[in-house]
mmCIF file of N, CA and C in Angstrom:
data_model
loop_
_atom_site.group_PDB
_atom_site.id
_atom_site.type_symbol
_atom_site.label_atom_id
_atom_site.label_comp_id
_atom_site.label_asym_id
_atom_site.label_seq_id
_atom_site.Cartn_x
_atom_site.Cartn_y
_atom_site.Cartn_z
ATOM 1 N N MET J 788 92.251 -23.891 77.776
ATOM 2 C CA MET J 788 91.115 -23.938 77.071
ATOM 3 C C MET J 788 92.364 -23.672 76.020
ATOM 4 N N GLU J 789 91.606 -24.440 74.957
ATOM 5 C CA GLU J 789 93.247 -24.583 73.380
ATOM 6 C C GLU J 789 91.870 -23.189 72.499
ATOM 7 N N GLU J 790 92.776 -22.400 71.591
ATOM 8 C CA GLU J 790 92.607 -21.178 71.058
ATOM 9 C C GLU J 790 91.953 -21.473 69.816
ATOM 10 N N ILE J 791 90.813 -20.763 69.227
ATOM 11 C CA ILE J 791 90.304 -21.145 67.673
ATOM 12 C C ILE J 791 91.424 -20.526 67.076
ATOM 13 N N THR J 792 92.191 -20.962 65.645
ATOM 14 C CA THR J 792 92.675 -20.414 64.445
ATOM 15 C C THR J 792 91.891 -20.040 63.719
ATOM 16 N N ILE J 793 91.985 -18.860 63.352
ATOM 17 C CA ILE J 793 91.549 -18.018 62.179
ATOM 18 C C ILE J 793 92.226 -17.839 60.711
ATOM 19 N N LYS J 794 91.285 -18.451 59.926
ATOM 20 C CA LYS J 794 92.162 -17.685 58.293
ATOM 21 C C LYS J 794 90.974 -17.242 57.925
ATOM 22 N N LEU J 795 91.371 -16.132 56.741
ATOM 23 C CA LEU J 795 90.218 -15.342 55.690
ATOM 24 C C LEU J 795 90.380 -16.113 54.823
ATOM 25 N N ARG J 796 89.069 -16.349 53.967
ATOM 26 C CA ARG J 796 88.766 -16.702 52.754
ATOM 27 C C ARG J 796 88.564 -15.417 51.671
ATOM 28 N N ARG J 797 89.748 -14.941 51.164
ATOM 29 C CA ARG J 797 89.352 -13.595 50.478
ATOM 30 C C ARG J 797 88.769 -14.091 49.166
ATOM 31 N N PHE J 798 87.767 -12.877 48.400
ATOM 32 C CA PHE J 798 87.661 -13.423 46.805
ATOM 33 C C PHE J 798 88.136 -12.158 46.440
ATOM 34 N N LYS J 799 88.491 -11.998 45.057
ATOM 35 C CA LYS J 799 88.642 -11.183 44.034
ATOM 36 C C LYS J 799 87.543 -10.281 43.589
ATOM 37 N N ASP J 800 85.718 -10.934 43.670
ATOM 38 C CA ASP J 800 84.989 -10.153 42.836
ATOM 39 C C ASP J 800 84.616 -8.917 44.032
ATOM 40 N N GLY J 801 84.736 -8.960 44.998
ATOM 41 C CA GLY J 801 84.766 -8.296 45.720
ATOM 42 C C GLY J 801 83.844 -8.156 47.026
ATOM 43 N N ARG J 802 83.364 -9.475 46.916
ATOM 44 C CA ARG J 802 82.425 -10.082 48.502
ATOM 45 C C ARG J 802 83.102 -10.065 49.254
ATOM 46 N N PRO J 803 82.630 -10.192 50.947
ATOM 47 C CA PRO J 803 83.507 -10.257 51.586
ATOM 48 C C PRO J 803 84.146 -10.735 52.079
ATOM 49 N N PRO J 804 85.276 -10.999 53.121
ATOM 50 C CA PRO J 804 85.718 -12.093 53.115
ATOM 51 C C PRO J 804 85.442 -13.522 54.321
ATOM 52 N N VAL J 805 85.444 -14.893 54.458
ATOM 53 C CA VAL J 805 85.169 -15.460 54.760
ATOM 54 C C VAL J 805 85.716 -15.944 56.247
ATOM 55 N N SER J 806 85.335 -15.935 57.465
ATOM 56 C CA SER J 806 86.091 -16.501 58.442
ATOM 57 C C SER J 806 86.382 -17.742 58.569
ATOM 58 N N MET J 807 87.122 -18.609 58.604
ATOM 59 C CA MET J 807 87.923 -20.295 59.024
ATOM 60 C C MET J 807 88.075 -20.380 60.131
ATOM 61 N N GLU J 808 87.479 -20.658 61.201
ATOM 62 C CA GLU J 808 87.793 -20.694 62.146
ATOM 63 C C GLU J 808 87.989 -22.417 62.400
ATOM 64 N N PHE J 809 89.281 -22.904 63.056
ATOM 65 C CA PHE J 809 89.658 -23.775 63.348
ATOM 66 C C PHE J 809 88.997 -24.410 64.323
ATOM 67 N N MET J 810 88.647 -24.777 65.182
ATOM 68 C CA MET J 810 87.933 -25.315 66.481
ATOM 69 C C MET J 810 89.052 -26.148 67.342
ATOM 70 N N PRO J 811 89.015 -25.757 68.388
ATOM 71 C CA PRO J 811 89.708 -26.865 69.444
ATOM 72 C C PRO J 811 89.084 -28.360 69.061
ATOM 73 N N ASP J 812 90.317 -29.353 68.915
ATOM 74 C CA ASP J 812 90.261 -30.665 68.838
ATOM 75 C C ASP J 812 89.555 -30.762 67.119
ATOM 76 N N CYS J 813 90.237 -29.976 66.059
ATOM 77 C CA CYS J 813 89.386 -30.151 65.000
ATOM 78 C C CYS J 813 89.892 -31.330 64.304
ATOM 79 N N GLY J 814 91.250 -31.788 64.204
ATOM 80 C CA GLY J 814 92.440 -31.935 63.512
ATOM 81 C C GLY J 814 93.058 -30.822 62.696
ATOM 82 N N GLU J 815 94.078 -31.659 61.856
ATOM 83 C CA GLU J 815 94.801 -30.821 61.486
ATOM 84 C C GLU J 815 94.367 -31.045 60.041
ATOM 85 N N ASN J 816 95.005 -30.449 59.109
ATOM 86 C CA ASN J 816 94.520 -30.457 57.341
ATOM 87 C C ASN J 816 94.797 -31.832 56.727
ATOM 88 N N LEU J 817 94.529 -32.703 56.545
ATOM 89 C CA LEU J 817 95.000 -33.583 55.941
ATOM 90 C C LEU J 817 94.977 -33.708 54.437
ATOM 91 N N LYS J 818 96.363 -34.126 54.122
ATOM 92 C CA LYS J 818 96.365 -34.572 52.843
ATOM 93 C C LYS J 818 96.588 -35.619 52.098
ATOM 94 N N ASN J 819 96.384 -35.903 50.838
ATOM 95 C CA ASN J 819 96.578 -37.203 50.408
ATOM 96 C C ASN J 819 96.041 -38.584 50.884
ATOM 97 N N VAL J 820 95.343 -38.155 51.963
ATOM 98 C CA VAL J 820 94.929 -39.532 52.683
ATOM 99 C C VAL J 820 93.238 -39.665 52.767
ATOM 100 N N GLN J 821 92.231 -40.629 52.544
ATOM 101 C CA GLN J 821 90.988 -40.785 52.929
ATOM 102 C C GLN J 821 90.616 -39.865 54.466
ATOM 103 N N ALA J 822 90.008 -38.875 54.036
ATOM 104 C CA ALA J 822 89.768 -37.997 55.431
ATOM 105 C C ALA J 822 88.200 -37.888 55.179
ATOM 106 N N VAL J 823 87.565 -37.424 56.022
ATOM 107 C CA VAL J 823 86.045 -36.934 56.320
ATOM 108 C C VAL J 823 85.903 -35.695 57.519
ATOM 109 N N TYR J 824 85.167 -35.064 57.227
ATOM 110 C CA TYR J 824 85.106 -33.703 57.508
ATOM 111 C C TYR J 824 83.451 -33.717 57.923
ATOM 112 N N PHE J 825 83.522 -32.383 59.703
ATOM 113 C CA PHE J 825 82.110 -31.667 59.901
ATOM 114 C C PHE J 825 82.201 -30.168 60.263
ATOM 115 N N PHE J 826 81.815 -30.065 59.307
ATOM 116 C CA PHE J 826 81.887 -27.818 59.030
ATOM 117 C C PHE J 826 80.114 -27.725 59.584
ATOM 118 N N LYS J 827 80.487 -26.552 59.743
ATOM 119 C CA LYS J 827 78.996 -24.987 60.173
ATOM 120 C C LYS J 827 79.192 -24.369 59.337
ATOM 121 N N PHE J 828 78.377 -23.806 58.607
ATOM 122 C CA PHE J 828 78.375 -22.470 57.817
ATOM 123 C C PHE J 828 77.539 -21.699 58.299
ATOM 124 N N TYR J 829 77.752 -20.132 58.569
ATOM 125 C CA TYR J 829 77.405 -19.067 58.879
ATOM 126 C C TYR J 829 76.719 -18.186 58.276
ATOM 127 N N ASN J 830 75.711 -17.526 58.247
ATOM 128 C CA ASN J 830 75.657 -16.030 57.901
ATOM 129 C C ASN J 830 75.493 -15.313 59.180
ATOM 130 N N ASN J 831 76.482 -14.240 59.612
ATOM 131 C CA ASN J 831 76.706 -13.653 60.696
ATOM 132 C C ASN J 831 77.021 -14.542 61.547
ATOM 133 N N ASN J 832 76.106 -14.659 62.980
ATOM 134 C CA ASN J 832 75.954 -15.492 64.080
ATOM 135 C C ASN J 832 74.653 -16.730 63.502
ATOM 136 N N LYS J 833 73.766 -16.527 62.824
ATOM 137 C CA LYS J 833 73.032 -17.792 62.298
ATOM 138 C C LYS J 833 73.384 -18.416 61.668
ATOM 139 N N LEU J 834 73.393 -19.726 62.405
ATOM 140 C CA LEU J 834 73.736 -21.490 61.206
ATOM 141 C C LEU J 834 72.941 -21.640 60.666
ATOM 142 N N GLU J 835 73.703 -21.753 59.218
ATOM 143 C CA GLU J 835 72.642 -21.683 57.956
ATOM 144 C C GLU J 835 72.506 -23.520 58.155
ATOM 145 N N PHE J 836 73.842 -23.807 58.000
ATOM 146 C CA PHE J 836 73.385 -25.512 57.955
ATOM 147 C C PHE J 836 75.176 -26.249 58.689
ATOM 148 N N ASN J 837 75.019 -27.558 58.315
ATOM 149 C CA ASN J 837 75.400 -28.133 59.163
ATOM 150 C C ASN J 837 76.643 -29.164 57.833
ATOM 151 N N LYS J 838 77.464 -29.577 57.066
ATOM 152 C CA LYS J 838 77.950 -30.170 56.314
ATOM 153 C C LYS J 838 79.123 -31.504 56.616
ATOM 154 N N VAL J 839 78.736 -32.591 56.157
ATOM 155 C CA VAL J 839 79.684 -33.430 56.249
ATOM 156 C C VAL J 839 80.339 -33.949 54.678
ATOM 157 N N GLY J 840 81.411 -34.469 54.758
ATOM 158 C CA GLY J 840 81.890 -34.368 53.553
ATOM 159 C C GLY J 840 83.057 -35.437 53.443
ATOM 160 N N THR J 841 83.756 -35.449 52.562
ATOM 161 C CA THR J 841 85.279 -36.555 52.367
ATOM 162 C C THR J 841 86.008 -35.596 51.212
ATOM 163 N N SER J 842 87.301 -35.878 51.501
ATOM 164 C CA SER J 842 88.498 -35.705 50.446
ATOM 165 C C SER J 842 89.578 -36.586 50.495
ATOM 166 N N ALA J 843 89.888 -36.510 49.731
ATOM 167 C CA ALA J 843 90.996 -37.796 49.187
ATOM 168 C C ALA J 843 92.419 -36.766 48.908
ATOM 169 N N LYS J 844 92.390 -35.333 48.794
ATOM 170 C CA LYS J 844 93.190 -34.627 48.422
ATOM 171 C C LYS J 844 93.714 -33.724 49.685
ATOM 172 N N ASP J 845 93.388 -32.321 49.910
ATOM 173 C CA ASP J 845 93.574 -31.116 50.607
ATOM 174 C C ASP J 845 92.421 -30.697 51.434
ATOM 175 N N VAL J 846 91.747 -31.143 52.349
ATOM 176 C CA VAL J 846 90.929 -30.796 52.977
ATOM 177 C C VAL J 846 90.247 -29.607 52.840
ATOM 178 N N VAL J 847 91.260 -28.609 53.018
ATOM 179 C CA VAL J 847 91.347 -27.135 53.674
ATOM 180 C C VAL J 847 91.152 -26.729 51.786
ATOM 181 N N GLY J 848 91.637 -27.152 51.188
ATOM 182 C CA GLY J 848 91.438 -26.721 49.896
ATOM 183 C C GLY J 848 89.989 -26.974 49.125
ATOM 184 N N ARG J 849 89.677 -28.224 49.858
ATOM 185 C CA ARG J 849 87.983 -28.916 49.551
ATOM 186 C C ARG J 849 87.384 -27.339 50.095
ATOM 187 N N LEU J 850 87.470 -27.087 51.396
ATOM 188 C CA LEU J 850 86.723 -26.309 52.334
ATOM 189 C C LEU J 850 86.657 -25.188 51.380
ATOM 190 N N ARG J 851 87.888 -24.477 50.758
ATOM 191 C CA ARG J 851 87.784 -23.321 50.305
ATOM 192 C C ARG J 851 86.752 -22.916 49.002
ATOM 193 N N ASP J 852 86.961 -24.022 47.998
ATOM 194 C CA ASP J 852 86.030 -24.145 47.036
ATOM 195 C C ASP J 852 84.598 -24.232 47.572
ATOM 196 N N GLU J 853 84.258 -24.851 48.655
ATOM 197 C CA GLU J 853 82.771 -24.175 49.241
ATOM 198 C C GLU J 853 82.384 -23.590 49.541
ATOM 199 N N ILE J 854 83.303 -22.784 50.374
ATOM 200 C CA ILE J 854 83.313 -21.103 50.777
ATOM 201 C C ILE J 854 82.788 -20.459 49.716
ATOM 202 N N GLY J 855 84.195 -20.252 48.223
ATOM 203 C CA GLY J 855 83.533 -20.010 47.392
ATOM 204 C C GLY J 855 82.161 -20.151 46.693
ATOM 205 N N GLU J 856 81.394 -21.475 46.471
ATOM 206 C CA GLU J 856 80.139 -21.252 45.960
ATOM 207 C C GLU J 856 78.940 -20.763 47.048
ATOM 208 N N TYR J 857 79.336 -21.373 48.735
ATOM 209 C CA TYR J 857 77.932 -21.349 49.655
ATOM 210 C C TYR J 857 78.501 -19.687 50.172
ATOM 211 N N SER J 858 79.178 -19.039 49.818
ATOM 212 C CA SER J 858 79.505 -17.670 50.106
ATOM 213 C C SER J 858 78.201 -16.550 49.160
ATOM 214 N N LYS J 859 78.316 -17.077 48.033
ATOM 215 C CA LYS J 859 77.699 -16.515 47.407
ATOM 216 C C LYS J 859 76.164 -16.825 47.262
ATOM 217 N N LYS J 860 75.910 -18.419 47.587
ATOM 218 C CA LYS J 860 74.291 -18.759 47.743
ATOM 219 C C LYS J 860 73.250 -18.346 48.864
ATOM 220 N N TYR J 861 74.290 -18.702 49.873
ATOM 221 C CA TYR J 861 73.576 -18.489 51.220
ATOM 222 C C TYR J 861 74.503 -17.151 52.037
ATOM 223 N N SER J 862 75.265 -16.545 51.619
ATOM 224 C CA SER J 862 75.420 -15.284 52.143
ATOM 225 C C SER J 862 76.742 -15.495 53.390
ATOM 226 N N ILE J 863 77.336 -16.811 53.168
ATOM 227 C CA ILE J 863 77.994 -17.217 54.502
ATOM 228 C C ILE J 863 79.388 -16.124 54.532
ATOM 229 N N THR J 864 79.220 -15.626 55.786
ATOM 230 C CA THR J 864 80.576 -14.666 56.779
ATOM 231 C C THR J 864 81.687 -15.841 57.323
ATOM 232 N N ARG J 865 80.884 -17.016 57.984
ATOM 233 C CA ARG J 865 81.841 -17.876 58.856
ATOM 234 C C ARG J 865 81.610 -19.043 58.949
ATOM 235 N N VAL J 866 82.685 -20.197 58.806
ATOM 236 C CA VAL J 866 82.945 -21.001 58.985
ATOM 237 C C VAL J 866 83.277 -22.206 60.042
ATOM 238 N N GLU J 867 82.748 -22.765 60.514
ATOM 239 C CA GLU J 867 83.814 -23.268 61.840
ATOM 240 C C GLU J 867 83.575 -24.907 61.364
ATOM 241 N N ILE J 868 85.141 -25.129 61.555
ATOM 242 C CA ILE J 868 85.646 -26.449 61.263
ATOM 243 C C ILE J 868 86.044 -27.336 62.251
ATOM 244 N N HIS J 869 84.914 -28.100 62.639
ATOM 245 C CA HIS J 869 84.803 -29.173 64.158
ATOM 246 C C HIS J 869 85.567 -30.362 64.056
ATOM 247 N N ARG J 870 85.521 -30.686 62.766
ATOM 248 C CA ARG J 870 86.481 -32.144 62.785
ATOM 249 C C ARG J 870 87.251 -32.828 61.426
ATOM 250 N N ILE J 871 88.069 -33.180 61.034
ATOM 251 C CA ILE J 871 88.907 -33.688 60.225
ATOM 252 C C ILE J 871 89.496 -35.047 60.829
ATOM 253 N N ARG J 872 89.112 -35.954 60.068
ATOM 254 C CA ARG J 872 89.499 -36.927 60.737
ATOM 255 C C ARG J 872 90.213 -38.163 59.426
ATOM 256 N N SER J 873 90.926 -38.741 60.023
ATOM 257 C CA SER J 873 91.500 -39.624 58.504
ATOM 258 C C SER J 873 90.599 -40.854 58.977
ATOM 259 N N CYS J 874 90.412 -41.467 57.750
ATOM 260 C CA CYS J 874 89.717 -42.950 57.740
ATOM 261 C C CYS J 874 90.717 -44.365 57.551
ATOM 262 N N GLY J 875 92.059 -43.856 57.597
ATOM 263 C CA GLY J 875 92.823 -44.837 57.829
ATOM 264 C C GLY J 875 92.751 -45.662 56.435
ATOM 265 N N ASP J 876 92.623 -47.616 56.494
ATOM 266 C CA ASP J 876 92.631 -48.158 55.095
ATOM 267 C C ASP J 876 91.117 -47.895 54.858
ATOM 268 N N TYR J 877 90.015 -47.177 55.496
ATOM 269 C CA TYR J 877 88.572 -47.256 54.957
ATOM 270 C C TYR J 877 88.520 -46.485 53.733
ATOM 271 N N PRO J 878 87.747 -46.708 52.947
ATOM 272 C CA PRO J 878 87.490 -45.607 51.699
ATOM 273 C C PRO J 878 86.470 -44.418 52.767
ATOM 274 N N ALA J 879 86.710 -43.497 52.680
ATOM 275 C CA ALA J 879 86.251 -42.088 53.181
ATOM 276 C C ALA J 879 84.722 -42.069 52.632
ATOM 277 N N GLU J 880 84.193 -42.342 51.847
ATOM 278 C CA GLU J 880 82.954 -42.632 51.384
ATOM 279 C C GLU J 880 82.241 -43.365 52.378
ATOM 280 N N GLY J 881 82.644 -44.320 52.719
ATOM 281 C CA GLY J 881 81.833 -45.618 53.657
ATOM 282 C C GLY J 881 81.407 -44.873 55.140
ATOM 283 N N ALA J 882 82.736 -43.991 55.649
ATOM 284 C CA ALA J 882 82.273 -43.341 56.707
ATOM 285 C C ALA J 882 81.380 -41.937 56.107
ATOM 286 N N GLU J 883 81.358 -41.334 55.270
ATOM 287 C CA GLU J 883 80.570 -40.280 54.760
ATOM 288 C C GLU J 883 79.341 -40.695 54.811
ATOM 289 N N SER J 884 78.914 -42.193 54.120
ATOM 290 C CA SER J 884 77.742 -42.556 53.679
ATOM 291 C C SER J 884 77.133 -43.211 55.087
ATOM 292 N N ALA J 885 77.751 -43.718 56.308
ATOM 293 C CA ALA J 885 77.736 -44.042 57.584
ATOM 294 C C ALA J 885 76.839 -42.582 58.153
ATOM 295 N N LEU J 886 77.564 -41.160 57.976
ATOM 296 C CA LEU J 886 77.363 -40.504 58.953
ATOM 297 C C LEU J 886 76.015 -40.106 58.004
ATOM 298 N N ARG J 887 75.909 -40.165 57.087
ATOM 299 C CA ARG J 887 74.848 -39.385 56.204
ATOM 300 C C ARG J 887 73.609 -39.897 56.691
ATOM 301 N N ALA J 888 73.885 -41.285 56.947
ATOM 302 C CA ALA J 888 72.647 -42.662 57.316
ATOM 303 C C ALA J 888 72.092 -42.206 58.549
ATOM 304 N N GLU J 889 73.232 -42.165 59.372
ATOM 305 C CA GLU J 889 72.714 -41.959 60.837
ATOM 306 C C GLU J 889 72.312 -40.531 60.729
ATOM 307 N N LEU J 890 72.733 -39.811 60.443
ATOM 308 C CA LEU J 890 71.876 -38.232 60.361
ATOM 309 C C LEU J 890 71.018 -37.847 59.460
ATOM 310 N N ILE J 891 70.409 -38.339 58.802
ATOM 311 C CA ILE J 891 68.999 -38.815 58.256
ATOM 312 C C ILE J 891 68.042 -39.088 59.087
ATOM 313 N N ARG J 892 68.624 -40.242 60.035
ATOM 314 C CA ARG J 892 67.798 -41.171 60.850
ATOM 315 C C ARG J 892 67.725 -40.057 62.392
ATOM 316 N N ARG J 893 68.695 -39.246 62.660
ATOM 317 C CA ARG J 893 68.183 -38.281 63.579
ATOM 318 C C ARG J 893 67.371 -37.262 63.616
ATOM 319 N N TYR J 894 67.777 -36.835 61.788
ATOM 320 C CA TYR J 894 67.353 -35.471 61.811
ATOM 321 C C TYR J 894 66.809 -35.928 60.341
ATOM 322 N N PRO J 895 65.924 -36.072 60.142
ATOM 323 C CA PRO J 895 65.077 -36.434 58.758
ATOM 324 C C PRO J 895 64.657 -35.517 57.856
ATOM 325 N N LYS J 896 64.106 -34.184 58.610
ATOM 326 C CA LYS J 896 63.697 -32.845 58.031
ATOM 327 C C LYS J 896 64.383 -31.818 57.505
ATOM 328 N N ALA J 897 65.953 -32.296 58.405
ATOM 329 C CA ALA J 897 66.628 -31.038 58.260
ATOM 330 C C ALA J 897 68.137 -31.719 57.211
ATOM 331 N N PHE J 898 67.600 -33.108 56.421
ATOM 332 C CA PHE J 898 68.719 -33.075 55.081
ATOM 333 C C PHE J 898 68.048 -32.472 54.010
ATOM 334 N N ARG J 899 69.010 -31.950 53.478
ATOM 335 C CA ARG J 899 69.200 -31.787 51.854
ATOM 336 C C ARG J 899 70.435 -31.991 50.984
ATOM 337 N N LYS J 900 70.409 -32.034 49.978
ATOM 338 C CA LYS J 900 71.368 -32.241 48.677
ATOM 339 C C LYS J 900 72.677 -32.186 49.409
ATOM 340 N N ASN J 901 73.898 -32.233 48.876
ATOM 341 C CA ASN J 901 75.119 -32.410 48.991
ATOM 342 C C ASN J 901 75.654 -32.432 50.307
ATOM 343 N N ASP J 902 74.711 -33.532 51.114
ATOM 344 C CA ASP J 902 75.426 -33.756 53.081
ATOM 345 C C ASP J 902 75.034 -32.316 53.310
ATOM 346 N N ARG J 903 74.398 -31.633 53.502
ATOM 347 C CA ARG J 903 73.845 -30.351 54.412
ATOM 348 C C ARG J 903 72.796 -31.199 55.113
ATOM 349 N N PHE J 904 72.843 -29.890 56.626
ATOM 350 C CA PHE J 904 71.401 -30.496 57.063
ATOM 351 C C PHE J 904 71.281 -28.847 57.846
ATOM 352 N N PHE J 905 70.185 -28.238 57.699
ATOM 353 C CA PHE J 905 69.652 -27.534 58.021
ATOM 354 C C PHE J 905 68.695 -27.265 59.513
ATOM 355 N N ASN J 906 68.415 -26.120 60.167
ATOM 356 C CA ASN J 906 67.748 -26.191 61.131
ATOM 357 C C ASN J 906 67.651 -27.088 62.265
ATOM 358 N N VAL J 907 68.810 -27.588 62.124
ATOM 359 C CA VAL J 907 69.481 -27.872 63.377
ATOM 360 C C VAL J 907 70.928 -27.894 63.482
ATOM 361 N N ASP J 908 71.466 -27.931 65.266
ATOM 362 C CA ASP J 908 73.023 -27.280 65.233
ATOM 363 C C ASP J 908 73.556 -29.160 66.198
ATOM 364 N N ILE J 909 74.179 -29.342 64.965
ATOM 365 C CA ILE J 909 74.499 -31.143 65.227
ATOM 366 C C ILE J 909 75.738 -30.627 66.296
ATOM 367 N N SER J 910 75.930 -31.583 66.936
ATOM 368 C CA SER J 910 76.933 -31.699 67.973
ATOM 369 C C SER J 910 77.939 -32.189 67.342
ATOM 370 N N PRO J 911 79.658 -31.608 67.478
ATOM 371 C CA PRO J 911 80.513 -32.788 66.772
ATOM 372 C C PRO J 911 80.864 -33.977 67.450
ATOM 373 N N THR J 912 80.505 -33.994 69.008
ATOM 374 C CA THR J 912 80.246 -35.620 69.548
ATOM 375 C C THR J 912 79.453 -36.223 68.957
ATOM 376 N N VAL J 913 78.474 -35.983 68.175
ATOM 377 C CA VAL J 913 77.532 -36.794 67.193
ATOM 378 C C VAL J 913 78.747 -37.455 66.136
ATOM 379 N N PHE J 914 79.242 -36.508 65.878
ATOM 380 C CA PHE J 914 80.057 -36.581 64.213
ATOM 381 C C PHE J 914 81.110 -38.051 64.709
ATOM 382 N N ASP J 915 81.409 -37.835 66.083
ATOM 383 C CA ASP J 915 82.946 -38.785 66.827
ATOM 384 C C ASP J 915 82.123 -40.054 66.771
ATOM 385 N N GLU J 916 80.903 -40.063 67.537
ATOM 386 C CA GLU J 916 80.267 -41.134 67.603
ATOM 387 C C GLU J 916 80.287 -41.989 66.682
ATOM 388 N N ILE J 917 79.424 -41.677 65.475
ATOM 389 C CA ILE J 917 79.126 -42.402 64.493
ATOM 390 C C ILE J 917 80.447 -42.107 63.812
ATOM 391 N N VAL J 918 81.188 -41.762 63.385
ATOM 392 C CA VAL J 918 82.449 -42.331 62.585
ATOM 393 C C VAL J 918 83.387 -43.083 63.767
ATOM 394 N N SER J 919 83.594 -43.239 64.722
ATOM 395 C CA SER J 919 84.382 -44.208 65.675
ATOM 396 C C SER J 919 83.840 -45.536 65.180
ATOM 397 N N ALA J 920 82.393 -45.717 65.647
ATOM 398 C CA ALA J 920 81.568 -46.872 65.151
ATOM 399 C C ALA J 920 81.729 -47.691 63.809
ATOM 400 N N PHE J 921 81.818 -46.704 62.831
ATOM 401 C CA PHE J 921 82.496 -47.281 61.335
ATOM 402 C C PHE J 921 83.630 -47.622 61.635
ATOM 403 N N LEU J 922 84.436 -46.828 61.562
ATOM 404 C CA LEU J 922 85.793 -46.799 62.173
ATOM 405 C C LEU J 922 86.252 -48.481 62.846
ATOM 406 N N ALA J 923 85.381 -48.181 63.810
ATOM 407 C CA ALA J 923 85.542 -49.968 65.032
ATOM 408 C C ALA J 923 86.213 -50.870 64.124
#
């Protein structure tokens, strides 16, 4: 079994650090390509929400920015990075739109703005299924 790689996001304002846990098979940090991602945000051991998104620059840099915002708003202490995938020649926004539409169809009451899904624990295999169908 592959190990989980853990890095910390520290803050100068005294907030506790947030653990960024790179799960097995998450993919490597992609820079300067169209990429789509799937993260899970936790307050201690309680799953707060799942998040899908895109980045055309540095995915982990994007995550660090989101952690800064969500650590204040939701007291996030840990983030699991489940998937980072290149979209190849397709715009990442297309994959994100496909993800959003299908996840809203499956979990209509869980969706909130900014592509966050609350009160549901979405499997990374669902992400794989949707993105693979989009990129096929």
